[in-house]
XYZ file of C-alpha atoms in Angstrom:
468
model
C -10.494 -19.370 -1.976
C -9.889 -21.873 1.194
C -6.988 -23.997 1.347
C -9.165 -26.650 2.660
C -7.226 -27.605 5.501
C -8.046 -24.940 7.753
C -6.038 -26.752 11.126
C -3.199 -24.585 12.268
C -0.100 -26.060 14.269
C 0.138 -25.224 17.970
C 3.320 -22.983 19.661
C 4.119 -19.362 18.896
C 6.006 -21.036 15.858
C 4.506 -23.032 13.525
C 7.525 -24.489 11.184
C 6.668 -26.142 8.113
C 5.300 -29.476 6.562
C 6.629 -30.217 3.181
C 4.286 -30.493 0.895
C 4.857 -30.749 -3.249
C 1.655 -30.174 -5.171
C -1.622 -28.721 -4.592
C -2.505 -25.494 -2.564
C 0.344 -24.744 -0.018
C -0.662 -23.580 3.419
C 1.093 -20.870 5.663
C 2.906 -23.478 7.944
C 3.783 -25.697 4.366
C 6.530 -25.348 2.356
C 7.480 -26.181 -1.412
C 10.919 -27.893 -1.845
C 13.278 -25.553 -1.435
C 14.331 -25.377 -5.010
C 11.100 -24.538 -5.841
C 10.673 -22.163 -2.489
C 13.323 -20.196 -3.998
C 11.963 -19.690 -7.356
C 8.939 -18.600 -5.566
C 10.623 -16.409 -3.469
C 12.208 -14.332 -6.456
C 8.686 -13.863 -7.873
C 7.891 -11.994 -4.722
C 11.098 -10.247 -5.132
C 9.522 -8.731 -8.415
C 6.635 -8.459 -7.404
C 7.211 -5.813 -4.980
C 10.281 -3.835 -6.458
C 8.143 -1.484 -8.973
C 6.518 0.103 -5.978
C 9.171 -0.583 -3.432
C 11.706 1.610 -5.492
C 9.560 4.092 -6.805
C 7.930 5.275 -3.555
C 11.676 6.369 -2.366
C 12.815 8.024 -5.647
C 9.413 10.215 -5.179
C 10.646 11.098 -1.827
C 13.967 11.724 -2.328
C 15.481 8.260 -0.192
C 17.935 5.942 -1.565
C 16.225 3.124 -2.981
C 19.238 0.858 -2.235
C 18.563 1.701 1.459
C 14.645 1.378 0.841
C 14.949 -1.886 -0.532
C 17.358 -3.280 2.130
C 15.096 -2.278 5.474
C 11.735 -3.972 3.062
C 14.146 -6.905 3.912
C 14.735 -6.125 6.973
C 11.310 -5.264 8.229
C 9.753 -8.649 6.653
C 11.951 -10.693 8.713
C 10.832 -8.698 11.515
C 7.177 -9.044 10.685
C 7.481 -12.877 10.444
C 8.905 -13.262 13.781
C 6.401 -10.778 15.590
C 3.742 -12.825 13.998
C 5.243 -16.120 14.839
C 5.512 -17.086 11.066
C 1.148 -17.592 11.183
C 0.468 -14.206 8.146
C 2.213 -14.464 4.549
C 2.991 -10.812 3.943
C 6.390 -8.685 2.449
C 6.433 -5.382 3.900
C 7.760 -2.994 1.067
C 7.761 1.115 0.717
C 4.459 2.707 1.939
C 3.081 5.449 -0.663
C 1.052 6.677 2.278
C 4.147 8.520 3.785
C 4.707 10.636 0.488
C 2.561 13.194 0.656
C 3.825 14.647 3.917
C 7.033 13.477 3.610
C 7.175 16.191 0.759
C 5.574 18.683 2.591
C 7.739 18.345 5.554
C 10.718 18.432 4.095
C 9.995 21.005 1.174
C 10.874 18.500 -1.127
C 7.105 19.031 -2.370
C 7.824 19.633 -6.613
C 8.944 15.822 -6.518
C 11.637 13.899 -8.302
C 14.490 16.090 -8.806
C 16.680 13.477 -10.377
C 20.233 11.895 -8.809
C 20.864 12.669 -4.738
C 18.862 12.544 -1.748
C 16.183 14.859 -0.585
C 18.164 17.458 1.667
C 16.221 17.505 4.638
C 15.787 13.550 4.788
C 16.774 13.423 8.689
C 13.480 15.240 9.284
C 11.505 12.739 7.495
C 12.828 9.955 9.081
C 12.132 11.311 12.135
C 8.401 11.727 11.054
C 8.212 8.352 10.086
C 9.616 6.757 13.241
C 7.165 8.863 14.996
C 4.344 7.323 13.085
C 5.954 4.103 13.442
C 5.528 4.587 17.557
C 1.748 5.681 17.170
C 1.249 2.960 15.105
C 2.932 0.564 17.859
C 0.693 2.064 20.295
C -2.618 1.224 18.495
C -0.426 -2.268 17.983
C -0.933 -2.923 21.723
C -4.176 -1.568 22.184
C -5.866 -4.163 19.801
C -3.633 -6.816 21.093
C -4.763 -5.987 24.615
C -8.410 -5.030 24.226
C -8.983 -7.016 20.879
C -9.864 -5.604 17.259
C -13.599 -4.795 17.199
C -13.450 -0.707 18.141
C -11.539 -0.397 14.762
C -14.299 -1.301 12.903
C -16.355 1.032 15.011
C -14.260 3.711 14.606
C -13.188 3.343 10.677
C -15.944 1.971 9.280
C -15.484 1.031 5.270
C -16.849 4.744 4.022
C -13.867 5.742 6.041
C -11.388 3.792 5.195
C -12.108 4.196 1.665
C -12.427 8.211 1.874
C -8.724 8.233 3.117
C -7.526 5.800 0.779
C -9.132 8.016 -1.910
C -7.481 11.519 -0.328
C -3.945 9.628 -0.779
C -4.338 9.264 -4.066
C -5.801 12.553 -4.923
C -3.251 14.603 -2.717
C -0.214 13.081 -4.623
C -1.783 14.106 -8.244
C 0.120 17.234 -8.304
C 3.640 15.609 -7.681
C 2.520 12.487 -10.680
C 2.155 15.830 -12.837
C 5.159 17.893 -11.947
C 7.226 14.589 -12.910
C 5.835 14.812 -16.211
C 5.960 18.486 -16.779
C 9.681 19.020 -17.171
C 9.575 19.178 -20.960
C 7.312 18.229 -24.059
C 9.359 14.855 -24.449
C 9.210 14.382 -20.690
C 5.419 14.351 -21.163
C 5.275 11.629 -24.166
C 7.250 9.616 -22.173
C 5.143 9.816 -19.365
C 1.857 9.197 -21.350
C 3.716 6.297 -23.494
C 5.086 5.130 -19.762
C 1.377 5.166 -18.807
C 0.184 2.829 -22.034
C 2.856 0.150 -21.450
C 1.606 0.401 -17.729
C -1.885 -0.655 -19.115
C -0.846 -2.934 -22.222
C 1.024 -5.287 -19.247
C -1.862 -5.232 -16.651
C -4.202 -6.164 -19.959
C -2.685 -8.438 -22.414
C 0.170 -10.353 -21.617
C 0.245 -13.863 -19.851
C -1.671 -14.041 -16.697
C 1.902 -14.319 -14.703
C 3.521 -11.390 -16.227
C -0.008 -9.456 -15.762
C 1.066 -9.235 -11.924
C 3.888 -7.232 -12.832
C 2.713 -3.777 -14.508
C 4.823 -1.729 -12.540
C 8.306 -2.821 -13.050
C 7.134 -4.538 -16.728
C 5.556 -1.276 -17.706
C 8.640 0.786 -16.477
C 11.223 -1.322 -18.375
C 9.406 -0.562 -21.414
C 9.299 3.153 -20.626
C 12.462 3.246 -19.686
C 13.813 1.405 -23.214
C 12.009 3.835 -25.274
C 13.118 6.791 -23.666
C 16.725 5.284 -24.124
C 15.638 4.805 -28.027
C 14.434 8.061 -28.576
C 16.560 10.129 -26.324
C 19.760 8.883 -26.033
C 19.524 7.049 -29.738
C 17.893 10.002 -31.571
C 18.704 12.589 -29.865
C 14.832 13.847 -29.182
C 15.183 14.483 -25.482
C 17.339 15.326 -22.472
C 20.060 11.840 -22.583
C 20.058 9.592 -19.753
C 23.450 9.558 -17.957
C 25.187 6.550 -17.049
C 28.416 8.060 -15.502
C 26.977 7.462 -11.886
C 26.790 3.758 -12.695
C 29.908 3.001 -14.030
C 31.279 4.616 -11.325
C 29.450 3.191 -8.786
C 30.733 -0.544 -7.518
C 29.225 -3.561 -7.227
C 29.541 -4.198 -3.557
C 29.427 -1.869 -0.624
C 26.920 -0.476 2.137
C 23.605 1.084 1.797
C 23.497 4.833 2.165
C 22.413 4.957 5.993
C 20.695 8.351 7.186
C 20.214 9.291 10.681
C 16.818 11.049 11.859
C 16.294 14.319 13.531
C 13.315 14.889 15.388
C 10.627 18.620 14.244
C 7.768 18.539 15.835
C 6.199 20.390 12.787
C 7.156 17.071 10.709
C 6.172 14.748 13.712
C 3.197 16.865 13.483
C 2.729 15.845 9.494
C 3.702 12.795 9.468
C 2.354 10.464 12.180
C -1.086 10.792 11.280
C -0.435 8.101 8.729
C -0.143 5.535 11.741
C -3.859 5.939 11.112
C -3.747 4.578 7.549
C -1.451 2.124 7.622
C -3.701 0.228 10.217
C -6.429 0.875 7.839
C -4.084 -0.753 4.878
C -3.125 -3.549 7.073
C -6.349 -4.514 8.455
C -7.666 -4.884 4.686
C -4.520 -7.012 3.633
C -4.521 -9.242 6.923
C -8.935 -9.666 6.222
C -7.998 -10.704 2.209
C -4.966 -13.362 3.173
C -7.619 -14.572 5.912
C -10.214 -15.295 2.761
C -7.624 -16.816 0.705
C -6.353 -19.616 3.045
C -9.497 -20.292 4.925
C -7.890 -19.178 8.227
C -9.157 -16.730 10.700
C -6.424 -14.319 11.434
C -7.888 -11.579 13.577
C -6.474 -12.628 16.259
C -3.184 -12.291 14.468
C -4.244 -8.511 13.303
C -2.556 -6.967 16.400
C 1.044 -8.718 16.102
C 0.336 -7.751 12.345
C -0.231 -3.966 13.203
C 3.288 -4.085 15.767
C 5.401 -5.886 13.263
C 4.299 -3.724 11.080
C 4.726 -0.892 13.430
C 8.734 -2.411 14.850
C 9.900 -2.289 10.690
C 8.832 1.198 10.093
C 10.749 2.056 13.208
C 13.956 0.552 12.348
C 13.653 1.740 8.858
C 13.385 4.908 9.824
C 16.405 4.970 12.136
C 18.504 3.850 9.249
C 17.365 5.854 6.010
C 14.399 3.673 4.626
C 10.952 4.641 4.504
C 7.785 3.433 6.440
C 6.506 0.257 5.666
C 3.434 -1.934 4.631
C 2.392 -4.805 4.014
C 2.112 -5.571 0.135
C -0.900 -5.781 -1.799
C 1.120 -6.577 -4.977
C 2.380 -9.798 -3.120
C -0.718 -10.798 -1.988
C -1.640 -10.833 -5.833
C 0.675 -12.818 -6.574
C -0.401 -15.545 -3.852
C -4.103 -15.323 -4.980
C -2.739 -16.463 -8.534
C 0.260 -19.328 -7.163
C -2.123 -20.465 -4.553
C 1.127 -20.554 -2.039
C 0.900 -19.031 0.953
C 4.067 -20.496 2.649
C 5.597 -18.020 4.868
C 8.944 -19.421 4.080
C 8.991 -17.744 0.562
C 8.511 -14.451 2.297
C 11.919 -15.286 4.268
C 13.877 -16.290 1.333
C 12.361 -12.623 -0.692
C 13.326 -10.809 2.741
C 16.926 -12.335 2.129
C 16.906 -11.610 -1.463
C 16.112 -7.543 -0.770
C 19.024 -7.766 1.989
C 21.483 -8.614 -0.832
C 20.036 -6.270 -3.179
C 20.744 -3.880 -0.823
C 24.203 -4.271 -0.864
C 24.779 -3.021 -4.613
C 25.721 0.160 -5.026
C 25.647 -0.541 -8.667
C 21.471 -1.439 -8.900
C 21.010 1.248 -6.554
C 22.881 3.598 -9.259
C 21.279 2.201 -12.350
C 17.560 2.812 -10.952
C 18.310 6.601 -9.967
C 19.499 7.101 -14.040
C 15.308 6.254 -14.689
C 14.246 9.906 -16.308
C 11.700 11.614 -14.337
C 9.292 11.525 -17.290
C 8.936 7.681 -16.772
C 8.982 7.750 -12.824
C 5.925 10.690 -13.661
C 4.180 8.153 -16.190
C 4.377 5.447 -13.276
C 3.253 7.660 -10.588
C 0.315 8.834 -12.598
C -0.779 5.029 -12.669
C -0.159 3.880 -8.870
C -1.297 7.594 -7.528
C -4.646 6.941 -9.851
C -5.134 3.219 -8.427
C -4.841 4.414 -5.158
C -7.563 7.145 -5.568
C -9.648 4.352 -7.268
C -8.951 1.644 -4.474
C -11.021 4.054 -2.311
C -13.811 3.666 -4.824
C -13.715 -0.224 -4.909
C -13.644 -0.145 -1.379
C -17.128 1.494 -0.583
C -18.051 -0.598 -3.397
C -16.971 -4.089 -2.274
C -18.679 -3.353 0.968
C -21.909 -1.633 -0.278
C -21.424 1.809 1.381
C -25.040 3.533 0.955
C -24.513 7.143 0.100
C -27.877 8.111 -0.127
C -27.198 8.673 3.636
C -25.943 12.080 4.573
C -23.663 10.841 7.168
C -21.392 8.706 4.270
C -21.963 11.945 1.473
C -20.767 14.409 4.047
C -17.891 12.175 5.392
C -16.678 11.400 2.061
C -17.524 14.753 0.478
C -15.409 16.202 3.321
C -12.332 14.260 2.910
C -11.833 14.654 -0.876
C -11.857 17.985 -1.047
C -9.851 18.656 1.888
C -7.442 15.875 0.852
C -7.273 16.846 -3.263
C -7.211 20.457 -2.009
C -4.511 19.998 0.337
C -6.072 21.862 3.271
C -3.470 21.660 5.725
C -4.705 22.767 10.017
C -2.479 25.088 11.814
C -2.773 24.370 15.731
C -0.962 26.505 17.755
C 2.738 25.963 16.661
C 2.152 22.528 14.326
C 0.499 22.104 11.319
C -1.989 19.392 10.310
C -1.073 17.959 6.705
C -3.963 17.723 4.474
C -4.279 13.877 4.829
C -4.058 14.150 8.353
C -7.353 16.867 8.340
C -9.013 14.233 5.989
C -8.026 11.631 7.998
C -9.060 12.520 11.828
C -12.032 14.684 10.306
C -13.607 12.239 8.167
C -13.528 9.833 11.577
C -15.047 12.568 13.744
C -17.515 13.431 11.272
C -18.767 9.876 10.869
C -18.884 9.610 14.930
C -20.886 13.364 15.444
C -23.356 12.537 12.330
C -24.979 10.317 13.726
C -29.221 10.376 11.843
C -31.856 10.268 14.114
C -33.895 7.306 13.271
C -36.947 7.763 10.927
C -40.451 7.322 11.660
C -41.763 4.273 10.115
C -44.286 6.189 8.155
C -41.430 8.206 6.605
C -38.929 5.463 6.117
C -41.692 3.574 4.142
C -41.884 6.461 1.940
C -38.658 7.574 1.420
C -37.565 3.708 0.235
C -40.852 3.608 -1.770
C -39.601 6.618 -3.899
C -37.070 4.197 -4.943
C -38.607 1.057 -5.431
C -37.653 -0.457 -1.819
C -39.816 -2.560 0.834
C -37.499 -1.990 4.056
C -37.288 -5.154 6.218
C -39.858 -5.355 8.670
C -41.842 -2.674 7.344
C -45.328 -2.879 5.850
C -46.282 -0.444 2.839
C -48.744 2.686 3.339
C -50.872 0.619 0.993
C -51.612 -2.936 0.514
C -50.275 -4.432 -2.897
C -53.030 -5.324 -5.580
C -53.338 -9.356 -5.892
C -51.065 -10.042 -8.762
C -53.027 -10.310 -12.282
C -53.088 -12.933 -14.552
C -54.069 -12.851 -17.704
């Protein structure tokens, strides 16, 4: 959908027109009343997966929560206010975030992941590679991206996130019997959300679907006694104002070594977020794509020095502006400032780390699965051919490296699983290159399945058409 005023303002800052009804355009604003409301939707809308993804790896979601803040405000200067995005928790940093800090059998309840300097040092690194590529496309434009991570690509690593995290979805809900009801009951209200409630609550399965979890596991465990009790002696100790739990990073090249390959995937992520806000509002914003990538790129940075995890831009809040139809960059501000505040509770920090691991399991199994299956509507949406051998192998490749978690020793680092799926899906795509078919046997092969190919002529010519 087009906002049908496609004009942009000049300057590296475009301010705002007020504007009251009808579609609202990146450099428009709502009143701020209503700016405000809207603001707090995005809020929502990204604190299911904005929470979760630390809890999985062992960070303080407090601290998570506060540098999403952070980093949107940074995003929306980089980009000179010009592309409506929140940057929340990236789920393509947990994978090797568990492996490099053996924090790999997942949620292990209250506390922080031991070796959490080491991961933040990973993700900074990443952060810098990602930075890199920032300038490149800013310097040299976008185009060799394409080139280089064509859609069967993109979607093939995508897919390998997904698949590689399955094992930590099911140690979450493997604890006990009850732990596993919860998780598959977790799992239902997931999908009863997404399917039949009110269009507006529909773009909130994730924290909607949790609640729910999380209320019948109070029922049935602390209420009935059927399970291990949830314990709420953290929280009413904790207080209602104070600092987020800042971490500093230490720097192993084994977990550099892990963990910056994912540079690669969030400019995947990105580019596909930036392309679907372009087709919303009926702007071209490739030339934006590069300040995208290093704001982007500056937020995981500065997360990373302070105890948050790498960060993306949101697809959740992008739903949610597909359905309002307002694309004001000044609602991301207000949900940045929102998240700050947040951030400063101890006691919301200490009532999400009481969720049971059988409901964070039941929500993992959901967002790991859509992951894997966002791979799958990506070849789709762009019509990836694998009757070719060069997209079977590629893809064929990457899944079962990724799913098996094939990790690459080189000399004295080690290659994470994604990261072999990652660089050797691209260098397979490159090297398999099919030599182009003789006319005679491309007519054939595309006969054998009912095709004419374009500027082709058939072996044969076609009977004149009967009539009776």
């Amino acid at each position: 959908m087009a906002t049908g005023d496609t004009a942009e303002k000049r300057g590296y800052f475009s301010g705002w027109t007020l504007k009251t009804e009808g579609i609202i355009a990146p450099d428009e604003r709502l009143p701020w009343g209503q700016s405000i409301l809207v603001g707090l939707q995005h809020v929502l809308a990204m604190f299911g997966s904005t929470v979760l993804a630390p809890i999985l790896m062992g960070f303080d979601p407090n601290t998570a929560i506060f540098f999403s803040g952070i980093g949107t405000l940074l995003f929306f200067l980089v980009v000179g206010g010009r592309v409506p995005s929140y940057l929340g928790s990236s789920f393509s940093f947990i994978a090797v975030v568990l492996a490099a800090t053996g924090f790999a059998s997942g949620f292990h309840g209250p506390g922080l992941n031991p070796n959490i300097g080491v991961a933040l040092g990973g993700i900074i690194s990443a952060g810098v590679v990602y930075g890199i590529i920032a300038l490149i496309v800013i310097a040299a434009g976008y185009r060799w991206i394409d080139i280089l991570m064509p859609p069967v690509v993109t979607g093939a690593v995508v897919a390998v996130i997904g698949l590689n995290l399955a094992p930590v979805a099911v140690s979450d809900v493997s604890g006990s019997a009850f732990d596993t009801w919860m998780g598959l009951i977790t799992v239902l209200a997931v999908a009863f959300v997404a399917v039949f409630l009110p269009s507006p609550l529909r773009r909130l399965p994730i924290l909607l679907g949790g609640i729910i979890g999380y209320l019948i596991y109070l029922l049935f465990a602390n209420g009935l006694h059927l399970g291990k009790p949830i314990d709420f002696s953290g929280l009413e100790k904790a207080s209602w104002i104070g600092l987020p739990h800042f971490s500093t990073p230490t720097f192993s090249p084994g977990a550099i070594a892990l963990i910056a390959p994912v540079a690669v995937i969030l400019v995947a992520e990105n580019t596909g977020h930036v392309k679907a806000v372009a087709a919303m509002t009926g702007r071209n914003l490739d030339r934006y794509l590069g300040r995208a990538f290093l704001g982007d790129a500056l937020a995981t940075i500065v997360a990373g020095f302070g105890g948050g995890t790498g960060v993306t831009t949101y697809a959740e809040n992008i739903g949610v502006m597909a359905v309002t139809r307002i694309y004001s960059t000044a609602i991301f501000i207000i949900a940045a400032v929102v998240a700050i505040l947040l951030g400063f509770c101890p006691k919301f920090g200490a009532l999400i780390m009481t969720i049971p691991s059988g409901v964070i399991g039941g929500l993992a199994i959901v967002l790991f699965g859509l992951i894997a299956a966002t791979g799958g509507r990506i070849w789709v949406e762009n019509r990836v051919d694998f009757s070719k051998s060069r997209n079977l192998i590629t893809v064929a490749f990457a899944l079962i490296v990724g799913a098996g978690n094939l990790a690459l020793n080189i000399g004295s680092f080690q290659l994470s699983a994604i990261g072999v799926a990652t660089f050797g899906s691209i260098i397979l795509y490159q090297i398999l290159r099919e030599p182009a078919p003789e006319p005679e046997e491309a007519v054939t092969a595309d006969a054998a399945v009912g095709l004419s190919p374009a500027g082709e002529h058939s072996l044969e010519p076609e009977p004149p058409e009967q009539h009776p």
